mmCIF file of C-alpha atoms in Angstrom:
data_model
loop_
_atom_site.group_PDB
_atom_site.id
_atom_site.type_symbol
_atom_site.label_atom_id
_atom_site.label_comp_id
_atom_site.label_asym_id
_atom_site.label_seq_id
_atom_site.Cartn_x
_atom_site.Cartn_y
_atom_site.Cartn_z
ATOM 1 C CA MET A 69 33.765 -1.014 21.696
ATOM 2 C CA MET A 70 32.661 -3.503 24.357
ATOM 3 C CA LEU A 71 28.991 -2.701 23.826
ATOM 4 C CA LYS A 72 29.309 -3.332 20.090
ATOM 5 C CA MET A 73 30.905 -6.745 20.745
ATOM 6 C CA GLU A 74 28.219 -7.680 23.271
ATOM 7 C CA ILE A 75 25.426 -6.800 20.820
ATOM 8 C CA SER A 76 27.122 -8.726 18.018
ATOM 9 C CA GLN A 77 27.569 -11.781 20.223
ATOM 10 C CA ALA A 78 23.941 -11.617 21.432
ATOM 11 C CA ARG A 79 22.572 -11.894 17.906
ATOM 12 C CA GLU A 80 22.037 -15.367 16.595
ATOM 13 C CA LYS A 81 23.090 -16.427 13.144
ATOM 14 C CA PRO A 82 20.038 -16.669 10.856
ATOM 15 C CA SER A 83 18.752 -20.194 10.296
ATOM 16 C CA MET A 84 18.196 -19.539 6.571
ATOM 17 C CA ASP A 85 20.770 -18.301 4.089
ATOM 18 C CA ILE A 86 20.170 -15.157 2.067
ATOM 19 C CA ALA A 87 19.732 -16.933 -1.278
ATOM 20 C CA GLU A 88 17.078 -19.269 0.136
ATOM 21 C CA ALA A 89 15.315 -16.365 1.854
ATOM 22 C CA THR A 90 15.278 -14.362 -1.403
ATOM 23 C CA VAL A 91 13.815 -17.248 -3.403
ATOM 24 C CA ASN A 92 11.159 -17.868 -0.736
ATOM 25 C CA LEU A 93 10.308 -14.160 -0.549
ATOM 26 C CA CYS A 94 9.866 -13.754 -4.298
ATOM 27 C CA LYS A 95 7.901 -16.987 -4.634
ATOM 28 C CA ASN A 96 5.545 -16.258 -1.735
ATOM 29 C CA VAL A 97 4.969 -12.611 -2.654
ATOM 30 C CA GLY A 98 4.491 -13.438 -6.335
ATOM 31 C CA GLU A 99 1.958 -16.189 -5.612
ATOM 32 C CA GLU A 100 0.016 -13.945 -3.254
ATOM 33 C CA ILE A 101 -0.139 -10.991 -5.647
ATOM 34 C CA ALA A 102 -1.066 -13.229 -8.599
ATOM 35 C CA LYS A 103 -4.277 -14.201 -6.770
ATOM 36 C CA GLN A 104 -5.500 -10.605 -6.624
ATOM 37 C CA ASP A 105 -8.106 -9.370 -9.083
ATOM 38 C CA PHE A 106 -7.688 -5.681 -9.883
ATOM 39 C CA THR A 107 -10.797 -5.313 -12.077
ATOM 40 C CA ARG A 108 -12.948 -3.391 -9.580
ATOM 41 C CA LEU A 109 -9.984 -1.257 -8.496
ATOM 42 C CA ASN A 110 -9.309 -0.382 -12.131
ATOM 43 C CA LYS A 111 -12.920 0.726 -12.617
ATOM 44 C CA LEU A 112 -12.787 2.921 -9.515
ATOM 45 C CA LEU A 113 -9.521 4.477 -10.652
ATOM 46 C CA HIS A 114 -10.711 4.977 -14.230
ATOM 47 C CA ASN A 115 -13.966 6.653 -13.179
ATOM 48 C CA ALA A 116 -12.493 8.904 -10.484
ATOM 49 C CA LYS A 117 -12.349 12.640 -11.086
ATOM 50 C CA ARG A 118 -9.433 13.069 -8.656
ATOM 51 C CA ILE A 119 -7.261 10.486 -6.891
ATOM 52 C CA PHE A 120 -5.595 11.035 -3.529
ATOM 53 C CA VAL A 121 -3.138 8.767 -1.727
ATOM 54 C CA TYR A 122 -2.476 8.883 2.000
ATOM 55 C CA ALA A 123 0.226 6.848 3.740
ATOM 56 C CA SER A 124 0.673 6.144 7.427
ATOM 57 C CA GLY A 125 4.441 5.638 7.702
ATOM 58 C CA HIS A 126 7.834 6.022 6.022
ATOM 59 C CA VAL A 127 7.780 2.875 3.888
ATOM 60 C CA GLN A 128 4.106 3.447 3.093
ATOM 61 C CA LYS A 129 5.004 6.949 1.858
ATOM 62 C CA ASN A 130 7.526 5.381 -0.509
ATOM 63 C CA VAL A 131 4.750 3.105 -1.794
ATOM 64 C CA ALA A 132 2.498 6.172 -2.247
ATOM 65 C CA SER A 133 5.221 7.896 -4.273
ATOM 66 C CA GLU A 134 5.546 4.783 -6.403
ATOM 67 C CA ILE A 135 1.802 4.856 -7.090
ATOM 68 C CA SER A 136 2.082 8.473 -8.242
ATOM 69 C CA ARG A 137 5.154 7.723 -10.345
ATOM 70 C CA LEU A 138 3.700 4.674 -12.083
ATOM 71 C CA PHE A 139 0.154 5.793 -12.779
ATOM 72 C CA VAL A 140 1.192 9.082 -14.368
ATOM 73 C CA ASN A 141 2.320 6.845 -17.250
ATOM 74 C CA CYS A 142 -1.382 6.137 -17.845
ATOM 75 C CA ASN A 143 -2.233 9.857 -17.582
ATOM 76 C CA VAL A 144 -3.550 9.391 -14.049
ATOM 77 C CA LEU A 145 -2.465 12.126 -11.671
ATOM 78 C CA VAL A 146 -2.395 10.923 -8.072
ATOM 79 C CA TYR A 147 -2.150 13.610 -5.390
ATOM 80 C CA GLU A 148 0.065 12.576 -2.482
ATOM 81 C CA ILE A 149 -1.118 13.895 0.866
ATOM 82 C CA LYS A 150 1.984 14.698 2.853
ATOM 83 C CA GLY A 151 0.824 16.674 5.850
ATOM 84 C CA PRO A 152 -1.886 16.707 8.509
ATOM 85 C CA ASP A 153 -3.148 20.118 7.400
ATOM 86 C CA GLU A 154 -3.615 18.884 3.838
ATOM 87 C CA ILE A 155 -5.867 16.029 4.910
ATOM 88 C CA GLY A 156 -8.258 18.414 6.657
ATOM 89 C CA ILE A 157 -8.543 20.658 3.613
ATOM 90 C CA ILE A 158 -9.058 17.729 1.257
ATOM 91 C CA LEU A 159 -11.710 16.144 3.485
ATOM 92 C CA LYS A 160 -13.713 19.394 3.271
ATOM 93 C CA ASN A 161 -13.552 19.463 -0.539
ATOM 94 C CA ILE A 162 -13.656 15.817 -1.589
ATOM 95 C CA THR A 163 -16.666 14.439 -3.462
ATOM 96 C CA GLU A 164 -18.138 11.024 -4.265
ATOM 97 C CA ASN A 165 -16.534 11.362 -7.714
ATOM 98 C CA ASP A 166 -13.055 11.247 -6.166
ATOM 99 C CA LEU A 167 -11.028 8.229 -5.007
ATOM 100 C CA PHE A 168 -8.934 7.844 -1.901
ATOM 101 C CA ILE A 169 -6.093 5.304 -1.602
ATOM 102 C CA ILE A 170 -4.858 4.629 1.926
ATOM 103 C CA ILE A 171 -1.677 2.666 2.644
ATOM 104 C CA SER A 172 -1.210 1.303 6.155
ATOM 105 C CA LEU A 173 0.646 -1.743 7.403
ATOM 106 C CA SER A 174 -1.732 -2.573 10.258
ATOM 107 C CA GLY A 175 -4.856 -0.724 9.116
ATOM 108 C CA GLU A 176 -5.417 0.193 12.761
ATOM 109 C CA SER A 177 -3.495 3.412 13.465
ATOM 110 C CA LYS A 178 -5.717 6.120 14.936
ATOM 111 C CA LYS A 179 -4.993 8.684 12.178
ATOM 112 C CA VAL A 180 -5.719 6.202 9.392
ATOM 113 C CA VAL A 181 -8.937 4.948 10.977
ATOM 114 C CA ASP A 182 -10.126 8.536 11.628
ATOM 115 C CA VAL A 183 -9.539 9.506 7.973
ATOM 116 C CA ALA A 184 -11.192 6.315 6.693
ATOM 117 C CA GLN A 185 -14.241 6.809 8.920
ATOM 118 C CA LYS A 186 -14.716 10.377 7.653
ATOM 119 C CA LEU A 187 -14.397 9.227 4.050
ATOM 120 C CA TYR A 188 -16.760 6.311 4.641
ATOM 121 C CA LEU A 189 -19.407 8.625 6.130
ATOM 122 C CA GLN A 190 -19.082 10.905 3.079
ATOM 123 C CA LYS A 191 -19.447 7.856 0.779
ATOM 124 C CA ILE A 192 -16.022 8.450 -0.788
ATOM 125 C CA PRO A 193 -14.600 5.325 -2.458
ATOM 126 C CA ILE A 194 -11.522 4.008 -0.645
ATOM 127 C CA ILE A 195 -8.902 1.535 -1.817
ATOM 128 C CA SER A 196 -6.751 0.252 1.029
ATOM 129 C CA LEU A 197 -3.354 -1.420 0.918
ATOM 130 C CA THR A 198 -2.794 -3.292 4.166
ATOM 131 C CA LYS A 199 -1.296 -6.503 5.400
ATOM 132 C CA LEU A 200 -3.463 -9.564 5.018
ATOM 133 C CA LYS A 201 -5.540 -9.657 8.177
ATOM 134 C CA SER A 202 -8.826 -8.343 9.426
ATOM 135 C CA ASN A 203 -8.435 -4.634 10.175
ATOM 136 C CA THR A 204 -10.587 -1.534 10.547
ATOM 137 C CA LEU A 205 -9.245 0.227 7.444
ATOM 138 C CA ALA A 206 -10.015 -2.763 5.206
ATOM 139 C CA THR A 207 -13.520 -2.977 6.656
ATOM 140 C CA LEU A 208 -14.203 0.697 5.849
ATOM 141 C CA SER A 209 -12.748 0.438 2.340
ATOM 142 C CA THR A 210 -14.597 -0.071 -0.917
ATOM 143 C CA GLU A 211 -11.801 -2.306 -2.253
ATOM 144 C CA ASN A 212 -8.660 -3.796 -0.735
ATOM 145 C CA ILE A 213 -5.215 -4.885 -1.796
ATOM 146 C CA TYR A 214 -3.778 -7.276 0.762
ATOM 147 C CA VAL A 215 -0.096 -8.028 1.236
ATOM 148 C CA THR A 216 1.713 -10.307 3.673
ATOM 149 C CA PRO A 217 5.020 -8.828 4.867
ATOM 150 C CA ILE A 218 7.494 -11.721 5.030
ATOM 151 C CA ASP A 219 10.219 -12.235 7.633
ATOM 152 C CA LEU A 220 13.794 -12.135 6.377
ATOM 153 C CA PRO A 221 16.826 -13.442 8.275
ATOM 154 C CA ALA A 222 18.411 -10.078 9.024
ATOM 155 C CA THR A 223 20.746 -10.142 12.004
ATOM 156 C CA VAL A 224 19.310 -7.154 13.833
ATOM 157 C CA ASP A 225 17.654 -6.576 17.195
ATOM 158 C CA PHE A 226 14.122 -6.727 15.789
ATOM 159 C CA GLU A 227 12.083 -8.934 13.517
ATOM 160 C CA TYR A 228 12.741 -7.685 9.979
ATOM 161 C CA LYS A 229 9.852 -7.927 7.524
ATOM 162 C CA SER A 230 10.211 -7.286 3.812
ATOM 163 C CA MET A 231 7.861 -4.708 2.328
ATOM 164 C CA LEU A 232 8.499 -5.937 -1.221
ATOM 165 C CA GLY A 233 4.905 -7.185 -1.429
ATOM 166 C CA PHE A 234 3.524 -3.642 -1.236
ATOM 167 C CA PHE A 235 5.705 -2.458 -4.115
ATOM 168 C CA LEU A 236 4.998 -5.559 -6.201
ATOM 169 C CA ALA A 237 1.245 -5.232 -5.611
ATOM 170 C CA VAL A 238 1.367 -1.630 -6.829
ATOM 171 C CA GLU A 239 3.348 -2.644 -9.920
ATOM 172 C CA MET A 240 0.921 -5.440 -10.768
ATOM 173 C CA TRP A 241 -2.004 -3.054 -10.263
ATOM 174 C CA PHE A 242 -0.337 -0.581 -12.625
ATOM 175 C CA VAL A 243 0.196 -3.271 -15.290
ATOM 176 C CA SER A 244 -3.408 -4.419 -14.870
ATOM 177 C CA TYR A 245 -4.652 -0.826 -15.135
ATOM 178 C CA SER A 246 -2.616 -0.148 -18.285
ATOM 179 C CA GLN A 247 -4.230 -3.211 -19.895
ATOM 180 C CA TYR A 248 -7.660 -2.090 -18.673
ATOM 181 C CA CYS A 249 -7.154 1.323 -20.325
ATOM 182 C CA ALA A 250 -6.105 -0.299 -23.589
ATOM 183 C CA GLU A 251 -9.290 -2.407 -23.538
ATOM 184 C CA GLN A 252 -11.416 0.721 -22.989
ATOM 185 C CA ILE A 253 -10.020 2.247 -26.187
ATOM 186 C CA GLU A 254 -10.806 -0.812 -28.324
#
């Protein structure tokens, strides 16, 4: 009980209230995503024979699942790569007609960079979702979606960053792609 009290007392009260933080988060994320042009990503997706998505962490895997869930509504089947053995098999069988989506917060983890380098050498198109900064994954990618994780005033022992931008970027890409498909039919 004493340890719990000491931890609670050590935490400082956030300088921003939750309502203000929410408004700032939505405004900043919305403005950032609105600046992105999905045209070239839509063309890559539309022309791909197969689409694979690979995520580097837990939240990124949730984003990958959201990509699969949303794009199936446009008759696009996205294969989620969930294990290290799968990636090896896919890398042996992937072609230039396929598309690879890689989701990584930093764009610098060893596994992600290794996969991206192999794809790059095989001339496989890559779309990366990373935070907005120079990173190896973005450099190796054909196209990029950049997101800025935003600090929120959570009273925890670490700096809490919202990942809402990743989910919103994927939703906006989906909406853009659905419109792109409708234009292709006309």
